[in-house]
Each structure stands twice: as C-alpha cells, then as structure tokens.
Amino acid sequence: MSQSVWKEFIEPNKQYAANFGSKGELPLPPGRKLAIITCMDARINVYAELGIKEGDAHIIRNAGGSARDALRSVIISQRLLGTREIAIFHHTGCGMLTFTTDQLRKIVKDSDPTNPALKVVDEIDFLDFPEIEQSLKEDVKFLKENPLVLPGTEITGWVYEVETGQIKHIA
Amino acid sequence: MSQSVWKEFIEPNKQYAANFGSKGELPLPPGRKLAIITCMDARINVYAELGIKEGDAHIIRNAGGSARDALRSVIISQRLLGTREIAIFHHTGCGMLTFTTDQLRKIVKDSDPTNPALKVVDEIDFLDFPEIEQSLKEDVKFLKENPLVLPGTEITGWVYEVETGQIKHIA
C-alpha cells in the first residue's frame, strides 16, 4: 500500500536547510499582508506560479480551495497576523467537479458496509461544486459578505489553468 | 489598507507559464500517493523544503496544520484521488501558540461591540494549541483512530523549524 515517501524528504531538506541563508530571521506576520486560498491539487505550485517567496503570504489549501472551509484560518490570519488582502484561486480539472457529496458518502459507507462507524460521514459536507467560475464568484461573495472578515478587505478571485500554468482574474 | 498585491502576480505568472514544459500533461491523482498537512505560515515553502514537485502530493494548509480541520480534504484525497500516505507538519514559532480560542473570540467581538453579527464567532473552535510536539502527536492519533481514514494509511508527524529550515521526525 504505502511506499514511505516520507523517507525521501530527508535529503532535499538537508540541502534546503544548508542554503537557508537569512530566512531564519523572517517575522511571523506575512510581509505582503496577503492570504491566498487555493486547492490542495498536486499540480499547484503556489510559490512558482505567483512569484511568492518565504515570508510573503499565508497560504491556505484545501480540497477545492473552499473559502468556507478556510474561514477559521482567514480570521486568524487577519485578526492576529495582520493580513488585509485575500486572493482565492480555483482551477481547471479540479477533482471537486467529479463527484457529489452524496456519492462520496456512499463510497465511504460502501467500503465497509458492516462498519457502523462510517455513518459519521453523513455529517460531512464535502463542499463539491459543478463549475469553477461560479464557485469562485460564490466564494468571493461569501467572504465579502461575512461579518467575521474585516471590512475593507480586498478580495479577488482567480482561475488557474492546470493545462497551461496561466492565471485568469475572474472576480 | 490593502496594497493590491494581486497586481504583482501577473508578471511572475507569465514567466511560469512560458516555461511550463510538459507539466500540463500531469494527471489529477498525486503521483507519489501522498497528502501533506501543514500550516498556512508564510515562512513555509513546502516544495523546496521537502523536494516536492508539481504532480507529487496533495498539499493541505490551514492555521496550525490541523488534521481535524483537514479531514474533509483527506477523505477526498484518499477515496477519490488514491493517496495512501499522510505526513503532518507543525512548526516552531507557530501563531497558534500565541492565543486561545476565547481570546480570539473576544478580539473579534470587541472590534465592533455594537455589531451583533460578530457573535457568530462564538461558534468557531479556532483549534489553538499550547505546544507543538504534543499537538502533533494528537493530530497523528486523531487520523490513525478516525474511522473515515483508510485502514493501513501510513501517517507520520514532523516538526519544521522556521529558524533553520530543518525538519524533525517526531511521530
């Protein structure tokens, strides 16, 4: 099953630490006062795509790049660590387009039908969506209208194309 | 307030897309069947620290690197996209060590005492923790014992040192 990929962290990390330079002196609050919300998708390299460097921005990632799922982190980012701008990215070819919450609940329960503990999956909203530009606009609206997000926060919405590496400003 | 940092995404992204190579052909499921959970902290560059490349691993990031907060994403990662290993990272100098949920709720409500809409913050558990190795062990345990996580998943726990760039295998 598992291939213990963690064993392959060691050597690259030694090289990274050996060339760490002055990064150890970076402060806790993000220097560019920015929080980015994007998907956990394996093809997304946030730093390289956007020219972000260590110390610049909070990076929140979850299945789909959901703003709802990110709300706890956004509040901490703004109220305790001084960020004042949010950029939300959804992307083409997203796994969230391939299923519904009901289907995934069934997959989990059917994986071991004799296990009653799996029924707890019925309490999880998997926040799937059928189309990315619409979901992006809804997420921007969700944060703009949320009373727990600081008034005056600049919030933008973007699509990242996994086929080309390009970003598009949508909202 | 905001400095429109998003305007600075455009040029680096053009360069990234111009050198995209064959990355546009990467499949949706992570090639190394790995999911990484880590903090949103601005100083954390997951790709560089661990030698990860586009297509390798799901990367889930939230305030603190909380496994509880990541559960929705982990289930999607495993059940729909084939990951079979999870590595959780907490880090030194984490913002989660600097406050309690009660304190943050008070900060939010005190920011506009006449606004009753802010009382909804009392429903949010901010998942703060007082110490990183203990919180890491609890998060590893949480996933190992969770019935919704696939049996047999290899789950490891790590501390990342923001002062040195080094990782340490803890659990």
Short mmCIF file of C-alpha atoms in Angstrom, two decimals:
data_model
loop_
_atom_site.label_atom_id
_atom_site.label_comp_id
_atom_site.label_asym_id
_atom_site.label_seq_id
_atom_site.Cartn_x
_atom_site.Cartn_y
_atom_site.Cartn_z
CA MET A 1 0.00 0.00 0.00
CA SER A 2 2.15 2.85 1.29
CA GLN A 3 5.58 3.49 -0.13
CA SER A 4 7.03 5.51 2.79
CA VAL A 5 7.59 8.56 0.61
CA TRP A 6 8.50 10.42 3.82
CA LYS A 7 11.96 8.80 3.66
CA GLU A 8 12.57 10.90 0.56
CA PHE A 9 12.06 14.18 2.48
CA ILE A 10 15.39 13.87 4.29
CA GLU A 11 17.99 14.59 1.62
CA PRO A 12 16.18 17.50 -0.11
CA ASN A 13 15.55 19.03 3.33
CA LYS A 14 19.25 18.84 4.23
CA GLN A 15 20.04 20.78 1.06
CA TYR A 16 17.28 23.32 1.74
CA ALA A 17 18.50 23.90 5.31
CA ALA A 18 22.14 24.15 4.17
CA ASN A 19 21.18 27.05 1.88
CA PHE A 20 18.70 28.64 4.28
CA GLY A 21 20.50 32.00 4.39
CA SER A 22 18.69 34.75 6.28
CA LYS A 23 15.25 33.16 6.02
CA GLY A 24 15.51 32.13 9.68
CA GLU A 25 15.07 35.79 10.62
CA LEU A 26 11.73 36.28 8.84
CA PRO A 27 8.97 37.55 11.15
CA LEU A 28 5.73 35.67 11.83
CA PRO A 29 3.31 38.16 10.14
CA PRO A 30 3.26 37.87 6.31
CA GLY A 31 5.32 40.70 4.80
CA ARG A 32 2.88 41.39 1.96
CA LYS A 33 -0.21 41.27 4.23
CA LEU A 34 -1.73 38.72 1.86
CA ALA A 35 -3.65 35.46 2.35
CA ILE A 36 -4.03 33.07 -0.58
CA ILE A 37 -6.72 30.37 -0.67
CA THR A 38 -6.23 27.60 -3.22
CA CYS A 39 -6.82 23.89 -3.83
CA MET A 40 -4.71 21.04 -2.42
CA ASP A 41 -4.30 19.77 -6.02
CA ALA A 42 -0.86 18.24 -6.57
CA ARG A 43 -0.24 20.26 -9.74
CA ILE A 44 -0.44 23.63 -7.98
CA ASN A 45 2.92 25.21 -7.07
CA VAL A 46 1.78 28.47 -5.47
CA TYR A 47 5.23 29.99 -4.95
CA ALA A 48 6.41 29.47 -8.54
CA GLU A 49 3.08 30.38 -10.15
CA LEU A 50 2.70 33.74 -8.43
CA GLY A 51 6.26 34.76 -7.66
CA ILE A 52 5.70 34.34 -3.91
CA LYS A 53 8.66 33.93 -1.57
CA GLU A 54 9.08 32.73 2.01
CA GLY A 55 7.63 35.35 4.35
CA ASP A 56 5.25 36.93 1.83
CA ALA A 57 1.80 35.39 2.32
CA HIS A 58 -0.34 32.95 4.24
CA ILE A 59 -1.20 30.02 2.02
CA ILE A 60 -4.40 28.15 2.84
CA ARG A 61 -5.05 24.99 0.82
CA ASN A 62 -7.93 22.52 0.96
CA ALA A 63 -9.95 20.35 -1.41
CA GLY A 64 -11.31 22.81 -3.98
CA GLY A 65 -9.83 25.97 -2.50
CA SER A 66 -13.03 26.48 -0.49
CA ALA A 67 -13.40 29.86 1.24
CA ARG A 68 -15.97 28.43 3.64
CA ASP A 69 -13.56 25.72 4.74
CA ALA A 70 -10.84 28.39 5.09
CA LEU A 71 -12.81 30.79 7.30
CA ARG A 72 -11.17 29.76 10.60
CA SER A 73 -7.72 30.31 9.09
CA VAL A 74 -8.73 33.62 7.46
CA ILE A 75 -9.92 35.03 10.79
CA ILE A 76 -6.63 34.07 12.48
CA SER A 77 -4.68 35.49 9.53
CA GLN A 78 -6.45 38.85 9.67
CA ARG A 79 -7.08 39.40 13.36
CA LEU A 80 -3.79 38.08 14.77
CA LEU A 81 -1.29 38.32 11.92
CA GLY A 82 -2.27 41.47 10.06
CA THR A 83 -3.24 40.31 6.54
CA ARG A 84 -5.52 42.73 4.68
CA GLU A 85 -5.95 41.15 1.23
CA ILE A 86 -7.28 37.75 0.11
CA ALA A 87 -6.82 36.05 -3.27
CA ILE A 88 -8.94 32.94 -3.96
CA PHE A 89 -7.90 30.50 -6.70
CA HIS A 90 -9.99 27.70 -8.16
CA HIS A 91 -8.57 25.68 -11.07
CA THR A 92 -9.44 23.78 -14.23
CA GLY A 93 -9.53 19.99 -13.98
CA CYS A 94 -10.43 20.16 -10.28
CA GLY A 95 -11.34 16.91 -8.53
CA MET A 96 -14.29 18.71 -6.88
CA LEU A 97 -16.07 18.69 -10.26
CA THR A 98 -16.06 14.89 -10.42
CA PHE A 99 -18.42 13.91 -7.60
CA THR A 100 -21.23 14.98 -5.29
CA THR A 101 -21.30 14.86 -1.50
CA ASP A 102 -23.96 12.13 -1.63
CA GLN A 103 -21.82 10.00 -3.96
CA LEU A 104 -18.76 10.31 -1.75
CA ARG A 105 -20.73 9.47 1.39
CA LYS A 106 -21.91 6.31 -0.38
CA ILE A 107 -18.36 5.39 -1.47
CA VAL A 108 -17.15 5.66 2.12
CA LYS A 109 -20.03 3.66 3.61
CA ASP A 110 -19.93 1.01 0.87
CA SER A 111 -16.19 0.46 1.51
CA ASP A 112 -17.09 -1.44 4.69
CA PRO A 113 -20.87 -1.91 4.91
CA THR A 114 -20.67 -3.76 8.23
CA ASN A 115 -18.90 -0.86 9.99
CA PRO A 116 -21.45 1.47 11.65
CA ALA A 117 -18.68 4.00 12.49
CA LEU A 118 -18.59 5.03 8.84
CA LYS A 119 -22.07 6.55 9.10
CA VAL A 120 -20.48 9.66 10.62
CA VAL A 121 -19.55 10.59 7.04
CA ASP A 122 -23.18 11.68 6.58
CA GLU A 123 -22.38 14.68 8.79
CA ILE A 124 -19.68 15.99 6.43
CA ASP A 125 -20.47 18.49 3.68
CA PHE A 126 -17.73 17.87 1.11
CA LEU A 127 -18.31 21.30 -0.50
CA ASP A 128 -18.27 19.90 -4.04
CA PHE A 129 -19.21 22.21 -6.91
CA PRO A 130 -20.22 21.63 -10.55
CA GLU A 131 -18.43 24.58 -12.22
CA ILE A 132 -15.37 26.61 -11.24
CA GLU A 133 -16.13 30.22 -12.24
CA GLN A 134 -19.49 30.14 -10.47
CA SER A 135 -18.00 28.52 -7.36
CA LEU A 136 -15.24 31.13 -7.36
CA LYS A 137 -17.72 34.02 -7.52
CA GLU A 138 -19.73 32.43 -4.70
CA ASP A 139 -16.58 32.10 -2.57
CA VAL A 140 -15.60 35.75 -3.17
CA LYS A 141 -19.16 36.78 -2.24
CA PHE A 142 -19.10 34.54 0.85
CA LEU A 143 -16.02 36.31 2.22
CA LYS A 144 -17.11 39.80 1.15
CA GLU A 145 -20.42 39.40 2.98
CA ASN A 146 -19.09 37.54 6.00
CA PRO A 147 -19.22 39.70 9.14
CA LEU A 148 -16.14 37.96 10.55
CA VAL A 149 -13.96 39.13 7.65
CA LEU A 150 -12.51 42.61 8.24
CA PRO A 151 -14.42 45.42 6.49
CA GLY A 152 -12.43 46.86 3.58
CA THR A 153 -10.53 43.65 2.81
CA GLU A 154 -9.58 43.50 -0.88
CA ILE A 155 -10.77 40.10 -2.14
CA THR A 156 -10.02 38.82 -5.66
CA GLY A 157 -10.99 35.58 -7.44
CA TRP A 158 -8.83 33.74 -9.98
CA VAL A 159 -8.82 30.63 -12.12
CA TYR A 160 -5.57 28.70 -12.50
CA GLU A 161 -5.29 26.60 -15.65
CA VAL A 162 -3.51 23.32 -14.94
CA GLU A 163 -3.09 22.80 -18.70
CA THR A 164 -1.08 26.00 -19.29
CA GLY A 165 0.10 27.32 -15.91
CA GLN A 166 -1.75 30.58 -16.57
CA ILE A 167 -3.91 32.50 -14.10
CA LYS A 168 -7.03 34.47 -15.07
CA HIS A 169 -8.57 37.25 -13.00
CA ILE A 170 -12.30 36.48 -12.75
CA ALA A 171 -13.73 38.43 -9.81
CA MET B 1 -5.24 49.37 3.94
CA SER B 2 -4.81 46.92 1.09
CA GLN B 3 -1.93 47.28 -1.34
CA SER B 4 -3.37 45.26 -4.26
CA VAL B 5 -0.54 42.72 -4.13
CA TRP B 6 -2.53 40.69 -6.69
CA LYS B 7 -1.24 43.05 -9.40
CA GLU B 8 2.19 41.57 -8.78
CA PHE B 9 1.03 38.03 -9.67
CA ILE B 10 0.82 38.83 -13.38
CA GLU B 11 4.46 39.07 -14.50
CA PRO B 12 5.82 36.09 -12.50
CA ASN B 13 2.88 34.03 -13.77
CA LYS B 14 3.67 34.88 -17.39
CA GLN B 15 7.20 33.62 -16.85
CA TYR B 16 5.99 30.46 -15.10
CA ALA B 17 3.53 29.70 -17.93
CA ALA B 18 6.18 30.42 -20.59
CA ASN B 19 8.39 27.71 -19.07
CA PHE B 20 5.57 25.30 -18.24
CA GLY B 21 7.02 22.44 -20.31
CA SER B 22 5.18 19.13 -20.01
CA LYS B 23 3.54 19.94 -16.67
CA GLY B 24 0.24 20.49 -18.49
CA GLU B 25 0.04 16.74 -19.03
CA LEU B 26 0.25 15.77 -15.35
CA PRO B 27 -2.69 13.61 -14.21
CA LEU B 28 -5.12 14.64 -11.45
CA PRO B 29 -4.16 11.92 -8.88
CA PRO B 30 -0.92 12.69 -6.98
CA GLY B 31 1.94 10.62 -8.44
CA ARG B 32 3.51 9.78 -5.07
CA LYS B 33 0.14 8.92 -3.45
CA LEU B 34 0.97 11.36 -0.65
CA ALA B 35 -1.02 14.01 1.23
CA ILE B 36 0.84 16.63 3.26
CA ILE B 37 -0.86 18.66 6.01
CA THR B 38 0.95 21.78 7.17
CA CYS B 39 0.41 25.31 8.47
CA MET B 40 -0.54 28.35 6.35
CA ASP B 41 2.51 30.14 7.85
CA ALA B 42 4.15 32.47 5.33
CA ARG B 43 7.63 31.08 6.02
CA ILE B 44 6.75 27.55 4.89
CA ASN B 45 7.78 26.63 1.33
CA VAL B 46 6.62 23.02 1.12
CA TYR B 47 8.01 22.26 -2.32
CA ALA B 48 11.53 23.49 -1.59
CA GLU B 49 11.70 22.08 1.95
CA LEU B 50 10.77 18.54 1.02
CA GLY B 51 11.87 18.22 -2.58
CA ILE B 52 8.27 18.02 -3.81
CA LYS B 53 7.43 18.77 -7.45
CA GLU B 54 4.23 19.53 -9.34
CA GLY B 55 2.15 16.36 -9.54
CA ASP B 56 3.65 14.64 -6.48
CA ALA B 57 1.38 15.30 -3.50
CA HIS B 58 -1.78 16.92 -2.21
CA ILE B 59 -0.87 19.87 -0.01
CA ILE B 60 -3.40 20.85 2.63
CA ARG B 61 -2.63 24.02 4.57
CA ASN B 62 -4.55 25.75 7.35
CA ALA B 63 -3.85 27.72 10.52
CA GLY B 64 -1.67 25.38 12.60
CA GLY B 65 -1.61 22.44 10.19
CA SER B 66 -4.64 20.98 11.95
CA ALA B 67 -5.56 17.40 11.00
CA ARG B 68 -9.11 17.90 12.30
CA ASP B 69 -9.60 20.90 10.04
CA ALA B 70 -8.12 18.87 7.15
CA LEU B 71 -10.39 15.83 7.49
CA ARG B 72 -12.77 16.75 4.64
CA SER B 73 -9.81 17.19 2.30
CA VAL B 74 -8.11 13.98 3.49
CA ILE B 75 -11.21 11.90 2.75
CA ILE B 76 -11.45 13.33 -0.77
CA SER B 77 -7.71 12.80 -1.27
CA GLN B 78 -7.87 9.14 -0.25
CA ARG B 79 -11.23 7.97 -1.53
CA LEU B 80 -11.31 9.78 -4.87
CA LEU B 81 -7.69 10.50 -5.73
CA GLY B 82 -5.79 7.49 -4.43
CA THR B 83 -3.41 8.86 -1.77
CA ARG B 84 -2.24 6.27 0.78
CA GLU B 85 0.21 8.17 2.99
CA ILE B 86 -0.16 11.30 5.14
CA ALA B 87 2.62 13.50 6.57
CA ILE B 88 1.59 16.12 9.15
CA PHE B 89 3.90 19.08 9.87
CA HIS B 90 3.63 21.52 12.77
CA HIS B 91 6.33 24.18 13.18
CA THR B 92 8.30 26.24 15.67
CA GLY B 93 7.20 29.84 16.16
CA CYS B 94 3.61 28.98 15.18
CA GLY B 95 0.96 31.68 15.56
CA MET B 96 -1.35 29.06 17.11
CA LEU B 97 0.80 29.14 20.25
CA THR B 98 0.08 32.83 20.84
CA PHE B 99 -3.62 32.88 21.71
CA THR B 100 -6.62 30.90 22.92
CA THR B 101 -9.99 30.49 21.20
CA ASP B 102 -11.65 32.57 23.94
CA GLN B 103 -9.15 35.40 23.47
CA LEU B 104 -9.65 35.48 19.71
CA ARG B 105 -13.44 35.44 20.05
CA LYS B 106 -13.12 38.47 22.35
CA ILE B 107 -10.81 40.30 19.90
CA VAL B 108 -13.35 39.83 17.11
CA LYS B 109 -16.36 40.92 19.18
CA ASP B 110 -14.51 43.87 20.74
CA SER B 111 -13.54 45.13 17.27
CA ASP B 112 -17.13 46.34 16.80
CA PRO B 113 -19.09 45.94 20.04
CA THR B 114 -22.29 47.32 18.55
CA ASN B 115 -22.40 44.67 15.79
CA PRO B 116 -24.45 41.65 16.90
CA ALA B 117 -23.42 39.71 13.77
CA LEU B 118 -19.97 39.20 15.27
CA LYS B 119 -21.39 36.93 17.97
CA VAL B 120 -21.33 34.08 15.45
CA VAL B 121 -17.60 33.87 16.20
CA ASP B 122 -18.54 32.07 19.43
CA GLU B 123 -19.45 29.05 17.30
CA ILE B 124 -15.94 28.70 15.88
CA ASP B 125 -13.32 26.49 17.52
CA PHE B 126 -10.02 28.05 16.44
CA LEU B 127 -8.11 24.82 17.23
CA ASP B 128 -5.34 26.66 19.08
CA PHE B 129 -2.72 24.59 20.94
CA PRO B 130 -0.13 25.41 23.61
CA GLU B 131 2.78 23.18 22.44
CA ILE B 132 3.73 21.79 19.04
CA GLU B 133 5.06 18.27 19.69
CA GLN B 134 2.03 17.35 21.79
CA SER B 135 -0.40 18.84 19.26
CA LEU B 136 1.40 16.93 16.51
CA LYS B 137 1.09 13.62 18.35
CA GLU B 138 -2.59 14.31 18.98
CA ASP B 139 -3.14 15.05 15.29
CA VAL B 140 -1.38 11.83 14.22
CA LYS B 141 -3.51 9.91 16.72
CA PHE B 142 -6.68 11.67 15.53
CA LEU B 143 -6.14 10.48 11.96
CA LYS B 144 -4.91 6.99 12.93
CA GLU B 145 -8.04 6.39 15.00
CA ASN B 146 -10.51 8.09 12.68
CA PRO B 147 -12.81 5.54 11.01
CA LEU B 148 -13.08 7.73 7.89
CA VAL B 149 -9.34 7.47 7.20
CA LEU B 150 -8.44 4.35 5.19
CA PRO B 151 -7.14 1.46 7.32
CA GLY B 152 -3.42 0.89 6.78
CA THR B 153 -2.61 4.53 5.89
CA GLU B 154 0.97 5.37 6.84
CA ILE B 155 0.81 8.56 8.94
CA THR B 156 3.91 10.43 10.10
CA GLY B 157 4.31 13.58 12.22
CA TRP B 158 7.06 16.18 11.81
CA VAL B 159 8.24 19.48 13.23
CA TYR B 160 9.56 22.12 10.83
CA GLU B 161 11.99 24.63 12.35
CA VAL B 162 11.40 28.09 10.90
CA GLU B 163 14.75 29.18 12.37
CA THR B 164 16.85 26.61 10.46
CA GLY B 165 14.70 25.17 7.68
CA GLN B 166 15.20 21.68 9.15
CA ILE B 167 12.54 19.01 9.63
CA LYS B 168 12.45 16.54 12.53
CA HIS B 169 10.59 13.25 12.52
CA ILE B 170 8.56 13.15 15.76
CA ALA B 171 5.80 10.54 15.39
#
